[in-house]
PDB file of C-alpha atoms in Angstrom:
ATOM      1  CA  UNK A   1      -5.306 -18.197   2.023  1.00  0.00           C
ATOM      2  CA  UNK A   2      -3.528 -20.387   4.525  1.00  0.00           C
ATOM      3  CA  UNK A   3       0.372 -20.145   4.678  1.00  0.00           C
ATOM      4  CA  UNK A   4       3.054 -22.621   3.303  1.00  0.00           C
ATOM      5  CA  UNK A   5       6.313 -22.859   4.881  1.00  0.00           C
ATOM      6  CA  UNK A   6       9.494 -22.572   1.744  1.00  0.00           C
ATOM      7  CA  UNK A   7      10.469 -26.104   3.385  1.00  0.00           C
ATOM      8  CA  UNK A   8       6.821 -27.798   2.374  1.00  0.00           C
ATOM      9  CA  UNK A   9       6.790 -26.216  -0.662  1.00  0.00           C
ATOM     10  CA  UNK A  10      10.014 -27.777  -1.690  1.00  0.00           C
ATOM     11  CA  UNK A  11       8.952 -31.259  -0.574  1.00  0.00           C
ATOM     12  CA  UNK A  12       5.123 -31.750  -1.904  1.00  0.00           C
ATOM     13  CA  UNK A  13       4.621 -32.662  -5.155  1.00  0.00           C
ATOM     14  CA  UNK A  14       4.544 -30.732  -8.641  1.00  0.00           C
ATOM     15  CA  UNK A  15       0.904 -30.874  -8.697  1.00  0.00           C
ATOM     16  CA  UNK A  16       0.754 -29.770  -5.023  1.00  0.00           C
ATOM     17  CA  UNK A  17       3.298 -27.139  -5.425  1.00  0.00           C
ATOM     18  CA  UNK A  18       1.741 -25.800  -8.745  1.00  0.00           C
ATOM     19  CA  UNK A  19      -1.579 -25.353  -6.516  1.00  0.00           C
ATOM     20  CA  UNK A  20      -0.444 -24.015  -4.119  1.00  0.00           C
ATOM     21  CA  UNK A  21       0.973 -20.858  -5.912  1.00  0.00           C
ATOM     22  CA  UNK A  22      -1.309 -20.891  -8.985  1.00  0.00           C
ATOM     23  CA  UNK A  23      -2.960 -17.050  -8.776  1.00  0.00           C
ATOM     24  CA  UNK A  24       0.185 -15.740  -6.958  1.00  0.00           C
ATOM     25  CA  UNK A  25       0.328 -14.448 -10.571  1.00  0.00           C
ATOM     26  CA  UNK A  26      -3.455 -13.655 -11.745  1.00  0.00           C
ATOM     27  CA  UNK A  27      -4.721 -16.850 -13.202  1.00  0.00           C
ATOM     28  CA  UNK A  28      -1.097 -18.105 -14.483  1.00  0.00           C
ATOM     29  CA  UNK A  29      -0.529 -21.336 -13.255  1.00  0.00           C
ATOM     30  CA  UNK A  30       2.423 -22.163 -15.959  1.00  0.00           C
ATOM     31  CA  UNK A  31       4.357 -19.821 -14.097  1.00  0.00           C
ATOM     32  CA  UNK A  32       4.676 -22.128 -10.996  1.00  0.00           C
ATOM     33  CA  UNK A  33       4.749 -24.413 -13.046  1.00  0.00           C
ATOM     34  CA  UNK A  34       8.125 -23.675 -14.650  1.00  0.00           C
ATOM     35  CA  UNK A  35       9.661 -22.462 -10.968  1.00  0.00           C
ATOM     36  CA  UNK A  36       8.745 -25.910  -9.426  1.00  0.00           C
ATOM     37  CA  UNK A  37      11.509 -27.166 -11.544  1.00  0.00           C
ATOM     38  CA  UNK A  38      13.678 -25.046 -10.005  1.00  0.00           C
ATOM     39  CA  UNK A  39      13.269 -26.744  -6.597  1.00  0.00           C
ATOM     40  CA  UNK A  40      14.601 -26.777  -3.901  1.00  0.00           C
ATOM     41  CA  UNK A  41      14.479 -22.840  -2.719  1.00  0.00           C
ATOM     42  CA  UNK A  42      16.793 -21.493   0.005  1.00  0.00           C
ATOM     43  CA  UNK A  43      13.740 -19.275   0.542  1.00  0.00           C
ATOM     44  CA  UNK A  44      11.130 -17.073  -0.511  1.00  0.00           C
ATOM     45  CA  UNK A  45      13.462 -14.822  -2.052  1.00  0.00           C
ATOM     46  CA  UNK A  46      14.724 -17.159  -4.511  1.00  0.00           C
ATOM     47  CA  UNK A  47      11.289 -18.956  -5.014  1.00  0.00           C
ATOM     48  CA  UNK A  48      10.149 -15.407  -6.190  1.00  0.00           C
ATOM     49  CA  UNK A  49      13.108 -14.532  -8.474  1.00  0.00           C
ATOM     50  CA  UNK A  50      12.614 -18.133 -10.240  1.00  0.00           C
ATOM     51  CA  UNK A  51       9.087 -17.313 -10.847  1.00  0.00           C
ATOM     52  CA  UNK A  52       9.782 -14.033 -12.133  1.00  0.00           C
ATOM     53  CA  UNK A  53      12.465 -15.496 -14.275  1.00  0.00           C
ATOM     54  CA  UNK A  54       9.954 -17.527 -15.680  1.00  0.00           C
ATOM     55  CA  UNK A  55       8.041 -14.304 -17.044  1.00  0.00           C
ATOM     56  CA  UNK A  56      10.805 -12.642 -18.279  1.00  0.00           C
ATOM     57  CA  UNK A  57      11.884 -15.345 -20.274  1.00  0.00           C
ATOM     58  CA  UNK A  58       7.927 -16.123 -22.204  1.00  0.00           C
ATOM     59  CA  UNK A  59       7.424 -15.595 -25.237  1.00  0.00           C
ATOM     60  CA  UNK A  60       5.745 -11.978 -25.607  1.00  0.00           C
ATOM     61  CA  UNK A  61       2.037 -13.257 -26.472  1.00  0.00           C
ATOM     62  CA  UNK A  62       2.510 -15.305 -22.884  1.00  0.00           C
ATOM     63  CA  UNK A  63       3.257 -11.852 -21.139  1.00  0.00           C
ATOM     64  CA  UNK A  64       0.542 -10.255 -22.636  1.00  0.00           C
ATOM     65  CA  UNK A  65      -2.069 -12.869 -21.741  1.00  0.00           C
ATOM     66  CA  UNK A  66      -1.000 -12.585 -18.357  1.00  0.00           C
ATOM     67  CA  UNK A  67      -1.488  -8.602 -18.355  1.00  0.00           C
ATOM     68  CA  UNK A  68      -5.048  -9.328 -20.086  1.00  0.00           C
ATOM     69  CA  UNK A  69      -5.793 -12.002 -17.138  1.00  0.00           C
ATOM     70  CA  UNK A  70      -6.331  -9.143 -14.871  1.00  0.00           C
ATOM     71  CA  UNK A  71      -9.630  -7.389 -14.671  1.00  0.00           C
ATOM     72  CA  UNK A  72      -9.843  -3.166 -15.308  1.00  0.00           C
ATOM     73  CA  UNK A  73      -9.707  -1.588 -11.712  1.00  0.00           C
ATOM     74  CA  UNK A  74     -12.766   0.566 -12.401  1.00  0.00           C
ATOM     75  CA  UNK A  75     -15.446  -2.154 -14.018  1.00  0.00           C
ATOM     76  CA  UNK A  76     -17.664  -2.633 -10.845  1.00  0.00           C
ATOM     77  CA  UNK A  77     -19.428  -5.545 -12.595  1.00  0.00           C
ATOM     78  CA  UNK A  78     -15.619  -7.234 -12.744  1.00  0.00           C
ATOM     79  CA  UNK A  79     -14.646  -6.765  -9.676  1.00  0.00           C
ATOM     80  CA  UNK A  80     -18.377  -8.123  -8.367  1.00  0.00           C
ATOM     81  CA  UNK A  81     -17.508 -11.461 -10.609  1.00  0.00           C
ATOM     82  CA  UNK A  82     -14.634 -12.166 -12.483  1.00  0.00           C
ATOM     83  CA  UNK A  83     -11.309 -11.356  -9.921  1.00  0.00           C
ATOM     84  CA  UNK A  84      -9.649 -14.235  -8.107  1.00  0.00           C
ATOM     85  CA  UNK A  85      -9.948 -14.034  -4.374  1.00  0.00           C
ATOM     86  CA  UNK A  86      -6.476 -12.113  -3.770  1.00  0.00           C
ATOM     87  CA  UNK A  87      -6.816  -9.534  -6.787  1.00  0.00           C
ATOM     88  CA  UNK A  88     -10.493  -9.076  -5.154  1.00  0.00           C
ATOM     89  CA  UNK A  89      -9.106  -8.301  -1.541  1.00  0.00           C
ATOM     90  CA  UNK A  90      -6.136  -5.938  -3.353  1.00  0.00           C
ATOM     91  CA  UNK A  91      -8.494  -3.729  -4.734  1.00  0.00           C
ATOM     92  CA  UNK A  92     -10.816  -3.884  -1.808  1.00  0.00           C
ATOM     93  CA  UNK A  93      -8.185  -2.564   0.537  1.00  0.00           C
ATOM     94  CA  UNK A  94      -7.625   0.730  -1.337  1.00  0.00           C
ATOM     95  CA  UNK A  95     -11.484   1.190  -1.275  1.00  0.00           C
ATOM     96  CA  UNK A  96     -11.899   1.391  -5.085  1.00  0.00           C
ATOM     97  CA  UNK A  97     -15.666  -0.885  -3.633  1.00  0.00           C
ATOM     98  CA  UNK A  98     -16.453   2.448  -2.203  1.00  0.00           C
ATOM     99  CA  UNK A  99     -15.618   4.723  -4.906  1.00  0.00           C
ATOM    100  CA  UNK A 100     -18.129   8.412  -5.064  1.00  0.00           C
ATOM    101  CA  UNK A 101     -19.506   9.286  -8.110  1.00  0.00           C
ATOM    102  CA  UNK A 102     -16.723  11.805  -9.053  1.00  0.00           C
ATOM    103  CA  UNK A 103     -13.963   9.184  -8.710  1.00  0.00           C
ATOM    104  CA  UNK A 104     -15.876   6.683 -10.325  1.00  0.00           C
ATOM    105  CA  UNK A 105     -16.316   8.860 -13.142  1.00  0.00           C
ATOM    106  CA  UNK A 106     -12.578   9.808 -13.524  1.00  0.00           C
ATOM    107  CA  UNK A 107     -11.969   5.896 -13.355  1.00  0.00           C
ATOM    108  CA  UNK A 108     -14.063   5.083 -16.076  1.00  0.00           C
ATOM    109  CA  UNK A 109     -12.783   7.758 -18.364  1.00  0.00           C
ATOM    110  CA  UNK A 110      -8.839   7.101 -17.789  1.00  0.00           C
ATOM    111  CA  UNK A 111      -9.855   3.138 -17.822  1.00  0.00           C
ATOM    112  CA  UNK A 112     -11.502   3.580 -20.921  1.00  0.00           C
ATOM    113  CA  UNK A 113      -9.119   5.783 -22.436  1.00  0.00           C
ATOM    114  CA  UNK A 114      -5.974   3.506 -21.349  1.00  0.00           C
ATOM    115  CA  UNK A 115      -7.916   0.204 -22.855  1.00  0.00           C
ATOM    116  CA  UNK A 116      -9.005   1.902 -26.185  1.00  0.00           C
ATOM    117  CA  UNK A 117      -5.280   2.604 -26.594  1.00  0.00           C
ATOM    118  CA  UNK A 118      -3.761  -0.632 -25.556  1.00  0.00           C
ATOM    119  CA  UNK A 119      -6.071  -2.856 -26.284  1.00  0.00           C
ATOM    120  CA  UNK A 120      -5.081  -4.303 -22.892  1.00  0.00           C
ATOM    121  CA  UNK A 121      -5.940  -3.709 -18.683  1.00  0.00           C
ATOM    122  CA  UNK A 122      -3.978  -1.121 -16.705  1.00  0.00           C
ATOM    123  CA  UNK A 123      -2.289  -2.821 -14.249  1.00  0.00           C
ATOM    124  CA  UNK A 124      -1.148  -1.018 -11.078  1.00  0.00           C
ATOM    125  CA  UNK A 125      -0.542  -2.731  -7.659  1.00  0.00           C
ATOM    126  CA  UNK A 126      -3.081  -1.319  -6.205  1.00  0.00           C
ATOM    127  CA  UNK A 127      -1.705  -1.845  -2.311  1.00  0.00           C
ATOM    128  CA  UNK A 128       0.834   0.611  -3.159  1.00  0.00           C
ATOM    129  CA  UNK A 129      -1.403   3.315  -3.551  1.00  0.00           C
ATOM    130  CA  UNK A 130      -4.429   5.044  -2.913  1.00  0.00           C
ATOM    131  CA  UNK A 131      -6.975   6.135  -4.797  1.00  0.00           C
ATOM    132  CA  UNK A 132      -5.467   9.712  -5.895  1.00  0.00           C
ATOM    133  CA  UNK A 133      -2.406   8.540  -6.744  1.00  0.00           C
ATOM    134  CA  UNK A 134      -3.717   5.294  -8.705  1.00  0.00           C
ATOM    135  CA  UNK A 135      -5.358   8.208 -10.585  1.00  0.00           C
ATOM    136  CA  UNK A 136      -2.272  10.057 -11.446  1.00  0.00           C
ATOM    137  CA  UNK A 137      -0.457   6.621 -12.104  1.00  0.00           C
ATOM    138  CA  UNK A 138      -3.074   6.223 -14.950  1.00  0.00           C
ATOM    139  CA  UNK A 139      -2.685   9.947 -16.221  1.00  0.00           C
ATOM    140  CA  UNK A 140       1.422   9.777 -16.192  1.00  0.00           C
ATOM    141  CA  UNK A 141       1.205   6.152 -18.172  1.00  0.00           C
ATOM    142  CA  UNK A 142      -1.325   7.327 -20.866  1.00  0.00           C
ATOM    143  CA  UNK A 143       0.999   8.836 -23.055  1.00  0.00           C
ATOM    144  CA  UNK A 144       3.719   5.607 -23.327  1.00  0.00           C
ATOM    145  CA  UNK A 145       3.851   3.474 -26.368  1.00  0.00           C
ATOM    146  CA  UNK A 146       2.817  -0.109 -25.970  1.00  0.00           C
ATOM    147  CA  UNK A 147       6.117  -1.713 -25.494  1.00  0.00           C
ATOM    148  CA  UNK A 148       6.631   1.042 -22.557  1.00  0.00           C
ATOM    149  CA  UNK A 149       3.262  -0.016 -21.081  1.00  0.00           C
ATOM    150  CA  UNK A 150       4.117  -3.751 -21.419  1.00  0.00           C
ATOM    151  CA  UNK A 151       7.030  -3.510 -19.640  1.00  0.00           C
ATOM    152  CA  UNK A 152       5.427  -1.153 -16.868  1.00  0.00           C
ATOM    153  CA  UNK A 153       2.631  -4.193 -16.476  1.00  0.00           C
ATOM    154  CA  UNK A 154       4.736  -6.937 -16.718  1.00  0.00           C
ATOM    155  CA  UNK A 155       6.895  -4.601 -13.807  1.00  0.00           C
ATOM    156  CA  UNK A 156       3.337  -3.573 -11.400  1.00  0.00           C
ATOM    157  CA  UNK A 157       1.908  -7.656 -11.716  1.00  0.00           C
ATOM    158  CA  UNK A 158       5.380  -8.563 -10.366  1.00  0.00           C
ATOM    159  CA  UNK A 159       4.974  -6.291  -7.414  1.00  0.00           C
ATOM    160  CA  UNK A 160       1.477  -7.940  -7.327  1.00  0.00           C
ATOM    161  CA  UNK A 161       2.754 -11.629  -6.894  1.00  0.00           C
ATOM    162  CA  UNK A 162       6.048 -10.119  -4.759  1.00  0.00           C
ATOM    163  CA  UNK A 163       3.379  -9.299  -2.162  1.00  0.00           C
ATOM    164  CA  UNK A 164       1.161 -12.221  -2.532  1.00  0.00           C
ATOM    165  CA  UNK A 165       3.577 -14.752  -1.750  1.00  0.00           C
ATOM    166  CA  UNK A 166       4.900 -12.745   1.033  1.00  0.00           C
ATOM    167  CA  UNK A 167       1.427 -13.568   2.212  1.00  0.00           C
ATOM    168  CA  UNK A 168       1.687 -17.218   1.596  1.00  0.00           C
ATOM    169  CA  UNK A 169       4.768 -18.461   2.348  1.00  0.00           C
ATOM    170  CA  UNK A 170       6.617 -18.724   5.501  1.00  0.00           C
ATOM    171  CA  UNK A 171      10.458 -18.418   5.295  1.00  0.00           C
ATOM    172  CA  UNK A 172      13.464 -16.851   7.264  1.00  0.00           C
ATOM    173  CA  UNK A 173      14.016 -14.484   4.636  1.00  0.00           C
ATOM    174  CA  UNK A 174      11.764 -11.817   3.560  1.00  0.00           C
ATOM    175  CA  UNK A 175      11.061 -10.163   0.642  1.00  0.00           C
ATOM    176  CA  UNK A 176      11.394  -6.136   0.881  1.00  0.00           C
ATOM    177  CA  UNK A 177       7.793  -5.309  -0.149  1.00  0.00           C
ATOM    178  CA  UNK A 178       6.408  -3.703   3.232  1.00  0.00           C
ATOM    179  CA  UNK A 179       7.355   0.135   4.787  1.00  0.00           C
ATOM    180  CA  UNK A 180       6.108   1.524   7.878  1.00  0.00           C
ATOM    181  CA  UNK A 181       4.785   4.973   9.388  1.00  0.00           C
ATOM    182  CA  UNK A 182       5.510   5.680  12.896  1.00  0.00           C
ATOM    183  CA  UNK A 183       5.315   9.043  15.121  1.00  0.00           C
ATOM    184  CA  UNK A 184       5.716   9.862  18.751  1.00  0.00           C
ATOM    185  CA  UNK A 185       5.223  13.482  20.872  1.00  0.00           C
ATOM    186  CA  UNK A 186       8.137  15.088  22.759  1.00  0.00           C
ATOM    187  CA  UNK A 187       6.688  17.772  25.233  1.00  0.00           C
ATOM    188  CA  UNK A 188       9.672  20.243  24.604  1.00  0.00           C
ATOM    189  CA  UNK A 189       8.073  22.418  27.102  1.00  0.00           C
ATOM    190  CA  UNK A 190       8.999  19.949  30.030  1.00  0.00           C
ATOM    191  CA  UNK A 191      11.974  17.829  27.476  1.00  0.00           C
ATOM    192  CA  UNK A 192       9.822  14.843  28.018  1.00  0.00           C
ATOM    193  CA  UNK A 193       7.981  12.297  26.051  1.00  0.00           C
ATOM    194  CA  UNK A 194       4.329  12.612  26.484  1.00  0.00           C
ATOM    195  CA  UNK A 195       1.984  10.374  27.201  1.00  0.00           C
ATOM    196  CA  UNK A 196      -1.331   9.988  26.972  1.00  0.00           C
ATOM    197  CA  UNK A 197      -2.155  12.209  23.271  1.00  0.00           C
ATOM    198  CA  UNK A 198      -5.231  10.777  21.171  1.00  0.00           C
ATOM    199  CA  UNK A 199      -3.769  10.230  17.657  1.00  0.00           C
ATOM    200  CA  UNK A 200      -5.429   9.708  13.924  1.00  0.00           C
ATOM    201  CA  UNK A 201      -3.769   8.760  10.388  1.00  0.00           C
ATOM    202  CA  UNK A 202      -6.608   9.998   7.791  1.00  0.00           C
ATOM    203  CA  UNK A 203      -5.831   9.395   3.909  1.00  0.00           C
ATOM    204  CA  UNK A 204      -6.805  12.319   2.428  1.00  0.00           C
ATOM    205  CA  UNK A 205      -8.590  12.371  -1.086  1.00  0.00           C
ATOM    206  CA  UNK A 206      -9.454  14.626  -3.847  1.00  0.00           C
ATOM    207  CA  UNK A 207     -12.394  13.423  -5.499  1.00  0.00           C
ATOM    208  CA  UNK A 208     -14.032  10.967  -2.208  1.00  0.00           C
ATOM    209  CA  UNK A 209     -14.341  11.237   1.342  1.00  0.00           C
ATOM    210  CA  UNK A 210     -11.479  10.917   2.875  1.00  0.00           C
ATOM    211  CA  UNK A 211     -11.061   7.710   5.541  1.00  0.00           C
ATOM    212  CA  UNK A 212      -9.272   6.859   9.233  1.00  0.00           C
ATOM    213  CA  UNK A 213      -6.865   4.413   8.471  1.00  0.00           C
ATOM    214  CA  UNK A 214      -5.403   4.622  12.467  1.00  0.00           C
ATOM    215  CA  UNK A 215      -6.159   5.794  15.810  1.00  0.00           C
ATOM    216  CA  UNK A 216      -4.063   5.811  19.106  1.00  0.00           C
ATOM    217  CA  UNK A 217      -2.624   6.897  22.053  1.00  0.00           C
ATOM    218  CA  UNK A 218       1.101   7.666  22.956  1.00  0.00           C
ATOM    219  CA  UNK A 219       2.386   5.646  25.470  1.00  0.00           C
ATOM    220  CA  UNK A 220       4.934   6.402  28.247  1.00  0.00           C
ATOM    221  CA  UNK A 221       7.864   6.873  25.712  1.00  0.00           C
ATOM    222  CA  UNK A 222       5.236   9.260  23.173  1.00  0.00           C
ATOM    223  CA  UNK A 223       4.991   6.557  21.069  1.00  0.00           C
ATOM    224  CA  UNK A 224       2.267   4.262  19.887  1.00  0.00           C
ATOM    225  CA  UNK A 225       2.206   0.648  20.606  1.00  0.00           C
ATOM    226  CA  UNK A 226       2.599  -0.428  17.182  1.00  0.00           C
ATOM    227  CA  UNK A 227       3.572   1.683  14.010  1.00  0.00           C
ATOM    228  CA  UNK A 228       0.197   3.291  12.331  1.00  0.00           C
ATOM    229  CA  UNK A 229       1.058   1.500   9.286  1.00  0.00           C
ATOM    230  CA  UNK A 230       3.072  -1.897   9.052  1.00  0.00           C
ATOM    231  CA  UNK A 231       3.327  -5.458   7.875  1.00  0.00           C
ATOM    232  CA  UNK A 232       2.104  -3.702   4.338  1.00  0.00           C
ATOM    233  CA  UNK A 233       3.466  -1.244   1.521  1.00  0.00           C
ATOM    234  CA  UNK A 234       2.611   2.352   2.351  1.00  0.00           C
ATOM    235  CA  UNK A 235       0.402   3.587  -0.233  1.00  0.00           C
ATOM    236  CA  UNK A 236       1.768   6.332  -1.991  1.00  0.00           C
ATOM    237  CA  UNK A 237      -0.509   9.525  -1.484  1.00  0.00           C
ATOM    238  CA  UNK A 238      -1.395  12.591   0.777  1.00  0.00           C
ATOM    239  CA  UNK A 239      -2.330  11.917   4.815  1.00  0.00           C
ATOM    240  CA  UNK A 240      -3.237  14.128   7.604  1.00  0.00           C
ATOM    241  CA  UNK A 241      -1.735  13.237  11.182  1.00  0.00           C
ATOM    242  CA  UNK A 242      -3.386  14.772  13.933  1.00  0.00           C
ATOM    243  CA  UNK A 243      -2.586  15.021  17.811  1.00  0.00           C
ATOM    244  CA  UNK A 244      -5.242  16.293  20.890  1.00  0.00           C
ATOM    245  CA  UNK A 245      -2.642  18.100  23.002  1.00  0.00           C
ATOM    246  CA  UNK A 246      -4.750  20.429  25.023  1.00  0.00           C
ATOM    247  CA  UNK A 247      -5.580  17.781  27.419  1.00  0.00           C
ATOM    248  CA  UNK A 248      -2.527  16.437  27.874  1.00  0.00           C
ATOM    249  CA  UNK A 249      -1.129  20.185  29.092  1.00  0.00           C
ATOM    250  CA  UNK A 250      -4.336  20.821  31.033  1.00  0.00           C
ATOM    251  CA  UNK A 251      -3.643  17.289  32.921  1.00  0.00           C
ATOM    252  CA  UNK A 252      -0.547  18.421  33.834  1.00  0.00           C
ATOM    253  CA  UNK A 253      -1.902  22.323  34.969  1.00  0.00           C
ATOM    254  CA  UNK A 254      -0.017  23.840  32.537  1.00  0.00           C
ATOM    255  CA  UNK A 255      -1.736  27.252  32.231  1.00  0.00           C
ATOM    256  CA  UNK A 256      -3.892  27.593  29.057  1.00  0.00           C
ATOM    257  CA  UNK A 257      -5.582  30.347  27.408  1.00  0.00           C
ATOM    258  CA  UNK A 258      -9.565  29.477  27.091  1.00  0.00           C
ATOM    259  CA  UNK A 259      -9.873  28.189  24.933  1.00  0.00           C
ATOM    260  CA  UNK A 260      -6.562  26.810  24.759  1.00  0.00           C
ATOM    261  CA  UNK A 261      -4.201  28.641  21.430  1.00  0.00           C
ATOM    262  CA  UNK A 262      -3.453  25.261  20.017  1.00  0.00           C
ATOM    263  CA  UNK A 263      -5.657  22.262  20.775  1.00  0.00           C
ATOM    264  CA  UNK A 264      -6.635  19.835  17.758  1.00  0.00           C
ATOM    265  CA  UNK A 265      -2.906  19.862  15.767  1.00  0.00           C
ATOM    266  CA  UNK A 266      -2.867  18.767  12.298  1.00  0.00           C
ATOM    267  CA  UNK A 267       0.176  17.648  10.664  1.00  0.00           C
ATOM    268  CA  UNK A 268      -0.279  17.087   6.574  1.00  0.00           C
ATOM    269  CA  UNK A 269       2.366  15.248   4.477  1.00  0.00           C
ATOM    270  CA  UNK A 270       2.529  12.792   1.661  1.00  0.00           C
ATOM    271  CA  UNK A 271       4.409   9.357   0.817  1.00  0.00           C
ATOM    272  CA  UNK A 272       6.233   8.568  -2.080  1.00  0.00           C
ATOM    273  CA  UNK A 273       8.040   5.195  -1.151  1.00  0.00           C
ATOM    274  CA  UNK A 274       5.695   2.641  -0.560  1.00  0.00           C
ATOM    275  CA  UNK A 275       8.859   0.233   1.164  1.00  0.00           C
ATOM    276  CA  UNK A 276      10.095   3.053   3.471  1.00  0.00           C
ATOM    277  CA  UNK A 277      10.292   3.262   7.101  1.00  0.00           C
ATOM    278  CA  UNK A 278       8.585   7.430   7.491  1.00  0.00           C
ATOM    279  CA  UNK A 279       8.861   8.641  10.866  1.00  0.00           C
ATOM    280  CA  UNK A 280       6.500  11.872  11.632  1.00  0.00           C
ATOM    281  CA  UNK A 281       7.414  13.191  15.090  1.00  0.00           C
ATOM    282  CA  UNK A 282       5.437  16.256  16.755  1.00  0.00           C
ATOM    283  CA  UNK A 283       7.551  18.396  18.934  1.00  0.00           C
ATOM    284  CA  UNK A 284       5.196  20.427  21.219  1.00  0.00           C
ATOM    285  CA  UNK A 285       4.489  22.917  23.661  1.00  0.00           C
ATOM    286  CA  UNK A 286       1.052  24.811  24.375  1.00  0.00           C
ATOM    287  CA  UNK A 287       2.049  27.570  22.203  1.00  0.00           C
ATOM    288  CA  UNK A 288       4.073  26.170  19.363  1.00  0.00           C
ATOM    289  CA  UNK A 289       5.197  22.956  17.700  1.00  0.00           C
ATOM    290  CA  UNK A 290       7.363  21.534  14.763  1.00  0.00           C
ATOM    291  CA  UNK A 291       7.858  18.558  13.144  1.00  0.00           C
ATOM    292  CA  UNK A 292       9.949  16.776  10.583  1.00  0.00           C
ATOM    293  CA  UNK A 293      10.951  13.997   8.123  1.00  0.00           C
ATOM    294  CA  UNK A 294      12.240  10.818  10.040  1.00  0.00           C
ATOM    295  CA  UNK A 295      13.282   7.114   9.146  1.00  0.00           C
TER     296      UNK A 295
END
C-alpha cells in the first residue's frame, strides 16, 4: 500500500482519488466516492469524518451490504481467498492464521452462532485486540438485537477504515487511533536507573500458545529505545512483562544468595484501551520489587 499525501489526494482526479481509497472501507468504493465531493480536506481528519459521514447518512440496505462485504474472522477458506489485501494483513497480525485447534473450535461455534442469528458477519477490528478478547467481544455481542449489532458493525468497520487511512495518507494531523506501552527499571537499591536488564512483552492466551510480541534491553536511563508497542492500537487483552535482574546486581557485586532470591521477574497485567499511552515501570532491588500503573 504506498502512501498519499492529503495535498495529492485533493488535487488528482475523481477517478484517481476514488482508487486510491476504494477498500479503506472493505470493498465500498461509493464511499470515496461521495467524500471526493467533499474536496479539498484540511487533512486526514476531515477526509475521514466526510467518509464516515457518507455511511451514516446510506440508506440502511447500503450499511448492511457493507457489514456483509467483510468475510467471518474464523472461515480459514475466506481468509485463504476472498479478503482484500488490508482486511487479510488485519487479521494476520492478531494471528487468527495460526489459530490451535481449541481456539479454532471456539471461533467456529461463536461465528456460527453470531451468523445464524444475524444473518450477517461479526465485525470486530481485529488490531484492537487479541485473540482472547476478540473471543469475549463475540460472547458479550451475542445477546444484542439486530439494530444493536448494526450499529456496533457499522461502529468496529469505522475503526477499521480510521486505521487504514492512517496507513495511507500522509498529513500534519493525525487521527487518534494508535496507544503505546512503555516500561523502564529504577534500581531503588542504589536510586538509579539501570541499565543493561533483558526485557520480553508476551501476549498471553487462554486457548493457544501464547507469543513474544517484544524483546529488549534498558538503556542508560532504564528505558528501552523505543516503546514495546507503538505506531499501532494496543490490543486489548492479558500480557506478561518480564525483567532478568540477577545479572544486572551480580555485575555490579551486589551480594546474592545462590541462587539469587529473585532472578527471572514477571510482571502480569492487562489492557483495556487500545489508544492509551500504559506505562509499566519495575522498581527493584535483589530482594524485593513493585510496580504500578503509568501513562
Amino acid at each position: 500500500m504506498s502512501q498519499k499525501s492529503i495535498t495529492d489526494l485533493n488535487a488528482c482526479s475523481t477517478a484517481d482519488f476514488v482508487a486510491a481509497l476504494a477498500n479503506i472501507f472493505e470493498y465500498s468504493p461509493w464511499i470515496a466516492e461521495q467524500a471526493a465531493a467533499a474536496r479539498p480536506f484540511a487533512g486526514v481528519r476531515p477526509l475521514f469524518e466526510a467518509m464516515k459521514a457518507a455511511v451514516d447518512r446510506a440508506p440502511a440496505e447500503a450499511r448492511l451490504a457493507l457489514i456483509k462485504a467483510h468475510p467471518d474472522l474464523a472461515d480459514k477458506t475466506q481468509r485463504a481467498a476472498g479478503l482484500t489485501a488490508e482486511s487479510n494483513a488485519e487479521q494476520n497480525s492478531v494471528g487468527l492464521d495460526r489459530l490451535s485447534d481449541a481456539e479454532y473450535e471456539a471461533f467456529e461455534r461463536v461465528n456460527n452462532a453470531y451468523r445464524a442469528k444475524f444473518g450477517f458477519p461479526y465485525i470486530v477490528c481485529v488490531r484492537r485486540h487479541t485473540r482472547d478478547s476478540i473471543l469475549r467481544n463475540f460472547e458479550r455481542r451475542l445477546p444484542n438485537d439486530a439494530t444493536a449489532e448494526v450499529a456496533t458493525s457499522i461502529a468496529e468497520i469505522s475503526r477499521i477504515a480510521a486505521l487504514r487511512l492512517d496507513q495511507l495518507v500522509t498529513s500534519e494531523d493525525k487521527l487518534p487511533v494508535h496507544g503505546r506501552l512503555s516500561t523502564h527499571v529504577l534500581d531503588t537499591h542504589s536510586g538509579k536507573p539501570a541499565p543493561g536488564i533483558a526485557v520480553e512483552l508476551v501476549e498471553l492466551a487462554d486457548l493457544g500458545a501464547s507469543r513474544v510480541i517484544a524483546r529488549a534491553i534498558t538503556n542508560s536511563d532504564g528505558r528501552t529505545d523505543a516503546p514495546l508497542i507503538h505506531g499501532r492500537p494496543l490490543p486489548i487483552g492479558r500480557y506478561e512483562l518480564s525483567f532478568r535482574v540477577a545479572g544486572y546486581f551480580a555485575q555490579r557485586q551486589v551480594p546474592l544468595s545462590d541462587p539469587p532470591f529473585l532472578d527471572h521477574i514477571p510482571l502480569r497485567f492487562s489492557v483495556a484501551d487500545p489508544e492509551t499511552h500504559l506505562h509499566v515501570p519495575l522498581l527493584v532491588t535483589p530482594w524485593s520489587y513493585a510496580t504500578y500503573r503509568g501513562s
